[in-house]
Amino acid sequence: MRRCIKEASERRGRIANDVTLIAVTKGVGINEINEAIACGITDIGENKVQEAVAKYNQLRILHSAFRTMKWHMVGHLQRNKVKDAVKIFDVIHSVDSIELAEELNKHLDRKVDIFIQVNISGEATKFGIKPDGLLEFSEHIRRLENLNLKGLMTIAPLIANPQQSRPYFRALRLLKDKINCADLSMGMSNDFEIAVEEGSTYVRIGTAIFKK
Ligand SMILES: *Cc1c(COP(=O)(O)O)cnc(C)c1O
């Protein structure tokens, strides 16, 4: 665990300052998360609302650095979980439908940062907006007063050679420029270096930090 944190920090050293490292803690226990926080992790990513709420409540009691931490929802968000999600998350990376966006907007009493999830590879199993509907979708999002559109998020296909993810990351960057936003949430344990080379500003890393 410690070794992996160190490795991740070293990798982070290679990452420019404007890249936020999100430690994705799904399936990871409180002790390990605590250790990661002690090592300087400030951004936590979860993909299930219930699991996130439970950890949020435990960590709030345990950790003095808690108030400066940010919680990121990186997984698919169901509309019936929105009420709970808005209580703990600072950033939603997975806005993938108008219905979800409107539900979030309705339940928020403050502005939250959001990313539009784009299905850049066109895989049937992936959530996300299709590139050709993105402009219209982003205009709709911008009319919702409680959502602050930060940028675009994608999950590249799982391929053995991360270099093969490069065209997907590059395509997302071009889309981001087209809709005029600042940030890109892309890159996971196996492909984050490529993602950063292609302009990622938020990398979401789980196994590279926490795998024993
Ligand atoms: C699990 C997960 C990650 C982290 O994946 P690793 O390969 O473990 O780094 C990133 N993004 C999302 C959406 C995830 O669900």
Coordinates of N, CA and C and ligand atoms in Angstrom, one line a residue:
M1 N 0.8 -1.2 0.0 CA 0.0 0.0 0.0 C 0.9 1.3 0.0
R2 N 1.8 1.3 1.0 CA 2.6 2.5 1.1 C 3.5 2.7 -0.2
R3 N 4.0 1.5 -0.7 CA 4.8 1.6 -1.9 C 4.0 2.1 -3.0
C4 N 2.8 1.7 -3.1 CA 1.9 2.1 -4.2 C 1.6 3.6 -4.1
I5 N 1.4 4.1 -2.9 CA 1.2 5.5 -2.7 C 2.4 6.3 -3.2
K6 N 3.5 5.8 -2.8 CA 4.8 6.5 -3.1 C 4.9 6.5 -4.7
E7 N 4.7 5.4 -5.3 CA 4.8 5.3 -6.7 C 3.8 6.3 -7.3
A8 N 2.6 6.4 -6.8 CA 1.6 7.3 -7.4 C 2.0 8.7 -7.2
S9 N 2.6 9.0 -6.0 CA 3.1 10.4 -5.8 C 4.2 10.7 -6.8
E10 N 5.1 9.8 -7.0 CA 6.2 10.0 -8.0 C 5.6 10.3 -9.3
R11 N 4.6 9.5 -9.7 CA 4.0 9.7 -10.9 C 3.4 11.1 -10.9
R12 N 2.8 11.5 -9.8 CA 2.2 12.8 -9.7 C 3.2 13.9 -9.9
G13 N 4.4 13.6 -9.4 CA 5.5 14.6 -9.6 C 5.8 14.8 -11.1
R14 N 5.5 13.8 -11.9 CA 5.7 14.0 -13.3 C 4.5 14.8 -14.0
I15 N 3.4 14.7 -13.2 CA 2.2 15.4 -13.7 C 2.3 16.9 -13.4
A16 N 1.9 17.7 -14.4 CA 2.0 19.1 -14.2 C 1.0 19.5 -13.1
N17 N 1.3 20.7 -12.5 CA 0.5 21.2 -11.4 C -1.0 21.3 -11.6
D18 N -1.3 21.5 -12.8 CA -2.7 21.7 -13.1 C -3.5 20.4 -13.3
V19 N -2.9 19.3 -13.0 CA -3.6 18.0 -13.0 C -4.0 17.6 -11.6
T20 N -5.3 17.4 -11.4 CA -5.8 16.9 -10.1 C -5.8 15.4 -10.1
L21 N -5.2 14.8 -9.1 CA -5.2 13.4 -8.9 C -6.3 13.0 -8.0
I22 N -7.3 12.3 -8.6 CA -8.4 11.7 -7.8 C -8.1 10.3 -7.5
A23 N -8.1 10.0 -6.2 CA -7.9 8.6 -5.7 C -9.3 7.9 -5.7
V24 N -9.4 7.0 -6.6 CA -10.7 6.3 -6.7 C -10.7 5.2 -5.7
T25 N -11.6 5.3 -4.7 CA -11.6 4.4 -3.5 C -12.7 3.4 -3.5
K26 N -13.3 3.1 -4.6 CA -14.4 2.1 -4.6 C -13.8 0.8 -4.2
G27 N -14.5 0.1 -3.2 CA -14.0 -1.2 -2.7 C -12.8 -1.1 -1.8
V28 N -12.4 0.1 -1.5 CA -11.2 0.3 -0.6 C -11.7 0.7 0.8
G29 N -11.1 0.1 1.8 CA -11.5 0.3 3.2 C -11.0 1.6 3.8
I30 N -11.7 2.0 4.9 CA -11.5 3.2 5.5 C -10.0 3.4 5.9
N31 N -9.4 2.4 6.4 CA -8.0 2.5 6.9 C -7.0 2.9 5.8
E32 N -7.3 2.2 4.6 CA -6.4 2.5 3.5 C -6.7 3.9 3.0
I33 N -7.9 4.3 3.0 CA -8.2 5.7 2.5 C -7.6 6.7 3.4
N34 N -7.6 6.4 4.7 CA -7.0 7.3 5.7 C -5.5 7.4 5.5
E35 N -4.9 6.3 5.2 CA -3.5 6.3 4.9 C -3.2 7.2 3.7
A36 N -4.0 7.0 2.7 CA -3.8 7.8 1.4 C -4.0 9.3 1.7
I37 N -4.9 9.7 2.6 CA -5.1 11.1 3.0 C -3.9 11.6 3.7
A38 N -3.4 10.7 4.6 CA -2.1 11.1 5.3 C -1.0 11.3 4.3
C39 N -1.0 10.6 3.2 CA 0.1 10.8 2.2 C -0.2 11.9 1.3
G40 N -1.3 12.7 1.5 CA -1.5 13.9 0.7 C -2.6 13.9 -0.3
I41 N -3.4 12.8 -0.3 CA -4.5 12.7 -1.2 C -5.6 13.7 -0.7
T42 N -6.1 14.5 -1.6 CA -7.1 15.5 -1.2 C -8.4 15.3 -1.9
D43 N -8.4 14.4 -3.0 CA -9.5 14.2 -3.8 C -9.9 12.8 -3.9
I44 N -11.1 12.5 -3.5 CA -11.6 11.1 -3.4 C -12.7 10.9 -4.5
G45 N -12.6 9.7 -5.2 CA -13.6 9.4 -6.2 C -14.3 8.1 -5.8
E46 N -15.6 8.1 -6.0 CA -16.4 6.9 -5.7 C -17.3 6.7 -6.9
N47 N -17.8 5.5 -7.1 CA -18.7 5.3 -8.2 C -20.1 4.8 -7.7
K48 N -20.3 4.6 -6.4 CA -21.6 4.2 -5.9 C -22.0 5.2 -4.7
V49 N -23.2 5.7 -4.8 CA -23.6 6.7 -3.8 C -23.6 6.2 -2.4
Q50 N -24.2 5.0 -2.2 CA -24.3 4.5 -0.9 C -23.0 4.2 -0.2
E51 N -22.1 3.6 -1.0 CA -20.8 3.3 -0.5 C -20.1 4.6 -0.1
A52 N -20.2 5.6 -1.0 CA -19.6 6.9 -0.8 C -20.1 7.6 0.5
V53 N -21.4 7.6 0.7 CA -22.0 8.2 1.8 C -21.5 7.6 3.1
A54 N -21.4 6.3 3.2 CA -21.0 5.6 4.4 C -19.5 6.0 4.7
K55 N -18.7 6.0 3.7 CA -17.3 6.4 3.9 C -17.1 7.9 4.3
Y56 N -17.9 8.7 3.6 CA -17.9 10.1 3.9 C -18.2 10.3 5.4
N57 N -19.2 9.7 5.9 CA -19.6 9.9 7.3 C -18.5 9.4 8.2
Q58 N -17.9 8.2 7.9 CA -16.8 7.7 8.8 C -15.6 8.6 8.7
L59 N -15.2 9.1 7.6 CA -14.0 9.9 7.4 C -14.2 11.3 8.0
R60 N -15.4 11.8 8.0 CA -15.7 13.1 8.6 C -15.3 13.1 10.1
I61 N -15.6 12.0 10.7 CA -15.4 11.8 12.1 C -13.9 11.6 12.4
L62 N -13.3 10.8 11.5 CA -11.9 10.4 11.7 C -10.8 11.4 11.4
H63 N -11.1 12.2 10.3 CA -10.0 12.9 9.8 C -10.0 14.4 9.9
S64 N -9.0 15.0 10.4 CA -8.9 16.4 10.6 C -8.8 17.2 9.3
A65 N -8.3 16.6 8.3 CA -8.1 17.3 7.0 C -9.4 17.3 6.2
F66 N -10.4 16.7 6.8 CA -11.6 16.4 6.0 C -12.2 17.6 5.3
R67 N -12.2 18.7 5.9 CA -12.9 19.9 5.4 C -12.3 20.4 4.1
T68 N -11.0 20.1 3.9 CA -10.4 20.6 2.6 C -10.5 19.5 1.5
M69 N -11.1 18.4 1.8 CA -11.1 17.4 0.8 C -12.3 17.6 -0.2
K70 N -12.1 17.0 -1.4 CA -13.2 17.1 -2.4 C -13.7 15.7 -2.7
W71 N -15.0 15.5 -2.9 CA -15.5 14.2 -3.2 C -16.1 14.3 -4.7
H72 N -15.6 13.3 -5.4 CA -16.0 13.2 -6.9 C -16.8 12.0 -7.2
M73 N -18.0 12.2 -7.8 CA -18.8 11.1 -8.2 C -18.3 10.7 -9.6
V74 N -17.7 9.5 -9.8 CA -17.1 9.2 -11.1 C -17.9 8.1 -11.8
G75 N -18.9 7.5 -11.1 CA -19.6 6.4 -11.8 C -21.0 6.8 -12.3
H76 N -21.7 6.0 -12.9 CA -23.0 6.3 -13.4 C -23.9 6.6 -12.3
L77 N -24.6 7.7 -12.4 CA -25.5 8.2 -11.3 C -27.0 8.0 -11.7
Q78 N -27.7 7.2 -10.9 CA -29.1 7.0 -11.2 C -29.9 8.1 -10.6
R79 N -31.0 8.4 -11.3 CA -31.7 9.6 -10.8 C -32.3 9.4 -9.4
N80 N -32.6 8.2 -9.0 CA -33.2 8.1 -7.6 C -32.1 8.2 -6.5
K81 N -30.8 8.3 -6.9 CA -29.7 8.5 -5.9 C -29.3 10.0 -5.9
V82 N -29.9 10.8 -6.7 CA -29.4 12.2 -6.8 C -29.5 12.9 -5.4
K83 N -30.7 12.7 -4.8 CA -30.9 13.4 -3.5 C -29.7 13.2 -2.5
D84 N -29.3 11.9 -2.4 CA -28.2 11.6 -1.5 C -26.9 12.1 -2.1
A85 N -26.7 11.9 -3.3 CA -25.4 12.3 -4.0 C -25.1 13.8 -3.8
V86 N -26.1 14.7 -3.9 CA -25.8 16.1 -3.8 C -25.4 16.5 -2.4
K87 N -25.7 15.7 -1.4 CA -25.3 16.0 -0.1 C -23.8 15.9 0.2
I88 N -23.2 15.0 -0.6 CA -21.7 14.8 -0.3 C -20.8 15.1 -1.4
F89 N -21.2 15.1 -2.7 CA -20.3 15.3 -3.8 C -20.1 16.7 -4.1
D90 N -18.8 17.1 -4.4 CA -18.4 18.4 -4.9 C -18.4 18.5 -6.4
V91 N -18.1 17.3 -7.0 CA -18.0 17.3 -8.4 C -18.7 16.0 -9.0
I92 N -19.5 16.2 -10.0 CA -20.1 15.0 -10.6 C -19.5 14.8 -12.0
H93 N -18.8 13.7 -12.2 CA -18.1 13.5 -13.5 C -18.9 12.8 -14.6
S94 N -20.1 12.4 -14.2 CA -20.9 11.4 -15.0 C -22.2 11.9 -15.4
V95 N -22.4 13.2 -15.8 CA -23.7 13.7 -16.3 C -23.9 13.2 -17.7
D96 N -24.9 12.3 -17.9 CA -25.0 11.7 -19.2 C -26.4 11.7 -19.7
S97 N -27.3 12.5 -19.1 CA -28.6 12.7 -19.7 C -29.2 14.0 -19.2
I98 N -30.2 14.5 -20.0 CA -30.9 15.7 -19.6 C -31.6 15.5 -18.4
E99 N -32.3 14.3 -18.3 CA -33.1 14.0 -17.1 C -32.2 14.0 -15.8
L100 N -31.0 13.4 -15.9 CA -30.2 13.5 -14.7 C -29.7 14.9 -14.4
A101 N -29.4 15.7 -15.4 CA -28.9 17.0 -15.2 C -30.0 17.8 -14.5
E102 N -31.3 17.7 -15.0 CA -32.4 18.4 -14.4 C -32.7 18.0 -13.0
E103 N -32.5 16.7 -12.7 CA -32.7 16.2 -11.4 C -31.7 16.8 -10.4
L104 N -30.5 16.8 -10.9 CA -29.4 17.4 -10.0 C -29.7 18.8 -9.8
N105 N -30.0 19.6 -10.8 CA -30.3 21.0 -10.7 C -31.4 21.3 -9.7
K106 N -32.4 20.4 -9.7 CA -33.6 20.6 -8.8 C -33.2 20.4 -7.4
H107 N -32.4 19.4 -7.1 CA -32.1 19.0 -5.7 C -30.9 19.8 -5.1
L108 N -30.3 20.6 -5.9 CA -29.1 21.4 -5.4 C -29.5 22.7 -4.8
D109 N -28.9 23.1 -3.7 CA -29.1 24.4 -3.1 C -27.8 25.2 -3.2
R110 N -26.9 24.8 -4.1 CA -25.7 25.5 -4.3 C -25.2 25.0 -5.7
K111 N -24.2 25.7 -6.2 CA -23.6 25.3 -7.5 C -22.6 24.2 -7.4
V112 N -22.7 23.1 -8.2 CA -21.7 22.1 -8.2 C -21.0 22.0 -9.6
D113 N -19.8 21.6 -9.5 CA -19.0 21.4 -10.8 C -19.5 20.1 -11.4
I114 N -19.7 20.1 -12.7 CA -20.0 18.8 -13.3 C -19.2 18.7 -14.6
F115 N -19.1 17.4 -15.0 CA -18.5 17.0 -16.3 C -19.6 16.3 -17.1
I116 N -19.6 16.5 -18.4 CA -20.5 15.7 -19.2 C -19.7 14.5 -19.6
Q117 N -20.3 13.3 -19.4 CA -19.6 12.1 -19.8 C -19.9 11.8 -21.3
V118 N -18.8 11.6 -22.0 CA -19.0 11.4 -23.5 C -18.6 10.0 -23.8
N119 N -19.4 9.3 -24.6 CA -19.1 8.0 -25.1 C -18.3 8.1 -26.3
I120 N -17.0 8.3 -26.2 CA -16.1 8.7 -27.3 C -15.8 7.5 -28.2
S121 N -15.8 6.3 -27.6 CA -15.5 5.1 -28.4 C -16.7 4.5 -29.0
G122 N -17.9 5.0 -28.6 CA -19.1 4.5 -29.3 C -19.5 3.0 -28.8
E123 N -18.8 2.5 -27.8 CA -19.1 1.2 -27.3 C -20.5 1.1 -26.7
A124 N -21.3 0.1 -27.1 CA -22.7 0.0 -26.6 C -22.8 -0.1 -25.1
T125 N -21.7 -0.7 -24.5 CA -21.8 -0.9 -23.0 C -21.5 0.3 -22.2
K126 N -21.1 1.4 -22.9 CA -20.6 2.6 -22.1 C -21.7 3.6 -22.0
F127 N -21.8 4.3 -20.8 CA -22.7 5.4 -20.7 C -22.0 6.6 -21.4
G128 N -22.8 7.7 -21.6 CA -22.3 8.9 -22.1 C -23.0 9.4 -23.3
I129 N -22.9 10.7 -23.5 CA -23.5 11.4 -24.6 C -22.7 11.1 -25.9
K130 N -23.4 10.9 -27.0 CA -22.7 10.7 -28.3 C -22.1 12.1 -28.7
P131 N -20.9 12.0 -29.3 CA -20.3 13.3 -29.7 C -21.2 14.2 -30.6
D132 N -22.0 13.6 -31.5 CA -22.7 14.5 -32.3 C -23.9 15.2 -31.6
G133 N -24.2 14.8 -30.4 CA -25.3 15.5 -29.7 C -24.8 16.4 -28.6
L134 N -23.4 16.5 -28.6 CA -22.8 17.2 -27.4 C -23.1 18.7 -27.4
L135 N -23.0 19.4 -28.5 CA -23.1 20.8 -28.5 C -24.5 21.2 -27.9
E136 N -25.5 20.6 -28.4 CA -26.9 20.9 -28.0 C -27.0 20.5 -26.5
F137 N -26.5 19.4 -26.1 CA -26.5 19.0 -24.7 C -25.8 20.0 -23.8
S138 N -24.7 20.5 -24.2 CA -23.9 21.4 -23.4 C -24.7 22.7 -23.2
E139 N -25.4 23.1 -24.3 CA -26.1 24.4 -24.2 C -27.3 24.2 -23.2
H140 N -27.9 23.1 -23.2 CA -29.0 22.8 -22.2 C -28.4 22.9 -20.8
I141 N -27.3 22.2 -20.6 CA -26.6 22.2 -19.3 C -26.3 23.6 -18.8
R142 N -25.9 24.4 -19.7 CA -25.5 25.8 -19.3 C -26.7 26.6 -18.9
R143 N -27.9 26.2 -19.2 CA -29.1 27.0 -18.8 C -29.5 26.5 -17.4
L144 N -28.9 25.5 -16.8 CA -29.3 25.0 -15.5 C -28.5 25.8 -14.4
E145 N -29.1 26.5 -13.6 CA -28.4 27.5 -12.7 C -27.5 26.9 -11.7
N146 N -27.8 25.7 -11.2 CA -27.0 25.1 -10.2 C -25.8 24.2 -10.7
L147 N -25.7 24.1 -12.0 CA -24.7 23.2 -12.6 C -23.6 24.1 -13.2
N148 N -22.4 23.9 -12.8 CA -21.2 24.6 -13.4 C -20.5 23.7 -14.3
L149 N -20.6 23.8 -15.6 CA -20.0 22.9 -16.5 C -18.5 23.2 -16.6
K150 N -17.8 22.2 -16.1 CA -16.3 22.3 -16.1 C -15.7 21.7 -17.3
G151 N -16.3 20.6 -17.8 CA -15.6 20.0 -19.0 C -16.2 18.7 -19.3
L152 N -15.4 17.9 -19.9 CA -15.8 16.6 -20.5 C -15.1 15.4 -19.8
M153 N -15.8 14.3 -19.6 CA -15.2 13.1 -19.0 C -15.4 11.9 -20.0
T154 N -14.4 11.1 -20.0 CA -14.6 9.8 -20.8 C -13.8 8.7 -20.1
I155 N -14.3 7.5 -20.5 CA -13.6 6.3 -20.1 C -13.1 5.6 -21.4
A156 N -11.8 5.5 -21.6 CA -11.3 4.9 -22.8 C -11.5 3.4 -22.8
P157 N -11.6 2.8 -23.9 CA -11.8 1.4 -24.0 C -10.6 0.7 -23.3
L158 N -10.9 -0.5 -22.7 CA -9.8 -1.2 -22.0 C -9.0 -1.9 -23.1
I159 N -7.8 -1.4 -23.4 CA -6.9 -2.1 -24.3 C -5.6 -2.3 -23.7
A160 N -4.9 -3.3 -24.2 CA -3.7 -3.7 -23.6 C -2.6 -2.6 -23.7
N161 N -2.5 -2.0 -24.8 CA -1.5 -1.0 -25.0 C -2.2 0.4 -24.9
P162 N -1.8 1.1 -23.8 CA -2.5 2.4 -23.5 C -2.3 3.4 -24.6
Q163 N -1.2 3.2 -25.4 CA -1.0 4.1 -26.6 C -2.2 4.2 -27.5
Q164 N -2.9 3.0 -27.5 CA -4.1 2.9 -28.4 C -5.3 3.8 -27.9
S165 N -5.2 4.3 -26.6 CA -6.2 5.2 -26.1 C -6.0 6.6 -26.6
R166 N -4.8 6.9 -27.1 CA -4.5 8.3 -27.4 C -5.5 8.9 -28.4
P167 N -6.0 8.3 -29.4 CA -6.9 8.9 -30.3 C -8.2 9.3 -29.6
Y168 N -8.7 8.5 -28.6 CA -9.9 8.8 -27.9 C -9.7 10.0 -27.0
F169 N -8.6 10.1 -26.4 CA -8.3 11.2 -25.5 C -8.2 12.5 -26.4
R170 N -7.5 12.4 -27.5 CA -7.3 13.5 -28.4 C -8.7 14.0 -28.9
A171 N -9.5 13.0 -29.2 CA -10.9 13.4 -29.7 C -11.7 14.1 -28.7
L172 N -11.5 13.7 -27.4 CA -12.3 14.4 -26.3 C -11.8 15.8 -26.2
R173 N -10.5 16.0 -26.3 CA -9.9 17.3 -26.2 C -10.5 18.3 -27.3
L174 N -10.6 17.8 -28.5 CA -11.1 18.6 -29.6 C -12.6 18.9 -29.3
L175 N -13.3 18.0 -28.8 CA -14.7 18.3 -28.4 C -14.8 19.3 -27.3
K176 N -13.9 19.2 -26.4 CA -13.9 20.2 -25.3 C -13.7 21.6 -25.8
D177 N -12.8 21.7 -26.7 CA -12.5 23.0 -27.3 C -13.7 23.5 -28.1
K178 N -14.4 22.6 -28.7 CA -15.6 23.0 -29.5 C -16.7 23.6 -28.7
I179 N -16.8 23.0 -27.5 CA -17.9 23.5 -26.6 C -17.3 24.5 -25.6
N180 N -16.1 24.9 -25.7 CA -15.5 26.0 -24.9 C -15.5 25.7 -23.4
C181 N -15.0 24.6 -23.0 CA -14.8 24.5 -21.5 C -13.4 24.2 -21.2
A182 N -13.1 24.2 -19.9 CA -11.7 24.2 -19.5 C -11.1 22.9 -19.2
D183 N -11.9 21.9 -18.7 CA -11.3 20.7 -18.1 C -11.6 19.4 -18.8
L184 N -10.7 18.5 -18.6 CA -10.9 17.1 -19.1 C -10.6 16.1 -18.0
S185 N -11.6 15.3 -17.8 CA -11.5 14.2 -16.8 C -11.3 12.9 -17.6
M186 N -10.0 12.5 -17.7 CA -9.7 11.3 -18.5 C -8.3 10.8 -18.0
G187 N -8.3 9.4 -18.1 CA -7.0 8.7 -17.6 C -7.3 8.0 -16.3
M188 N -7.0 6.7 -16.4 CA -7.1 5.8 -15.2 C -5.8 5.1 -15.0
S189 N -5.7 4.1 -14.1 CA -4.4 3.5 -13.8 C -3.6 3.1 -15.0
N190 N -4.2 2.6 -16.0 CA -3.4 2.0 -17.1 C -3.1 3.0 -18.2
D191 N -3.8 4.1 -18.2 CA -3.6 5.0 -19.3 C -3.4 6.5 -19.0
F192 N -3.2 6.8 -17.7 CA -3.3 8.2 -17.3 C -2.1 9.0 -17.9
E193 N -1.0 8.4 -18.1 CA 0.1 9.2 -18.6 C -0.2 9.7 -20.1
I194 N -0.8 8.8 -20.8 CA -1.2 9.2 -22.2 C -2.2 10.3 -22.1
A195 N -3.2 10.1 -21.2 CA -4.3 11.1 -21.0 C -3.7 12.4 -20.7
V196 N -2.7 12.5 -19.8 CA -2.1 13.7 -19.4 C -1.4 14.4 -20.6
E197 N -0.7 13.5 -21.3 CA 0.0 14.1 -22.5 C -1.0 14.7 -23.5
E198 N -2.3 14.2 -23.5 CA -3.3 14.7 -24.4 C -4.2 15.8 -23.7
G199 N -3.8 16.3 -22.5 CA -4.4 17.4 -22.0 C -5.3 17.2 -20.8
S200 N -5.3 16.0 -20.2 CA -6.2 15.7 -19.1 C -5.9 16.7 -17.9
T201 N -6.9 17.1 -17.2 CA -6.7 17.9 -16.0 C -7.2 17.2 -14.7
Y202 N -7.9 16.1 -14.9 CA -8.3 15.3 -13.8 C -8.1 13.8 -14.1
V203 N -7.2 13.2 -13.4 CA -7.0 11.7 -13.6 C -7.6 11.0 -12.5
R204 N -8.3 9.9 -12.8 CA -9.0 9.1 -11.8 C -8.3 7.8 -11.6
I205 N -7.6 7.6 -10.5 CA -6.7 6.5 -10.3 C -7.1 5.6 -9.1
G206 N -7.4 4.4 -9.4 CA -7.7 3.4 -8.3 C -6.6 2.4 -8.0
T207 N -6.6 1.4 -8.9 CA -5.7 0.2 -8.6 C -4.2 0.6 -8.5
A208 N -3.7 1.6 -9.3 CA -2.3 2.0 -9.2 C -2.0 2.5 -7.8
I209 N -2.9 3.0 -7.1 CA -2.7 3.5 -5.7 C -2.9 2.5 -4.7
F210 N -4.0 1.7 -4.9 CA -4.5 0.9 -3.7 C -4.2 -0.6 -3.9
K211 N -3.9 -1.1 -5.1 CA -3.7 -2.5 -5.2 C -2.4 -3.0 -4.4
K212 N -2.6 -4.0 -3.7 CA -1.5 -4.5 -2.9 C -0.5 -5.3 -3.7
Ligands
LIG1 C1 -12.8 2.5 -11.1 C2 -12.8 3.7 -11.9 C3 -11.6 4.4 -12.1 C4 -10.3 3.9 -11.6 O1 -9.9 2.8 -12.3 P1 -8.5 2.1 -12.1 O2 -8.3 1.4 -13.3 O3 -8.6 1.3 -10.9 O4 -7.5 3.2 -11.9 C5 -11.7 5.6 -12.8 N1 -12.9 6.0 -13.3 C6 -14.0 5.4 -13.1 C7 -15.3 5.9 -13.7 C8 -14.0 4.2 -12.4 O5 -15.2 3.5 -12.2

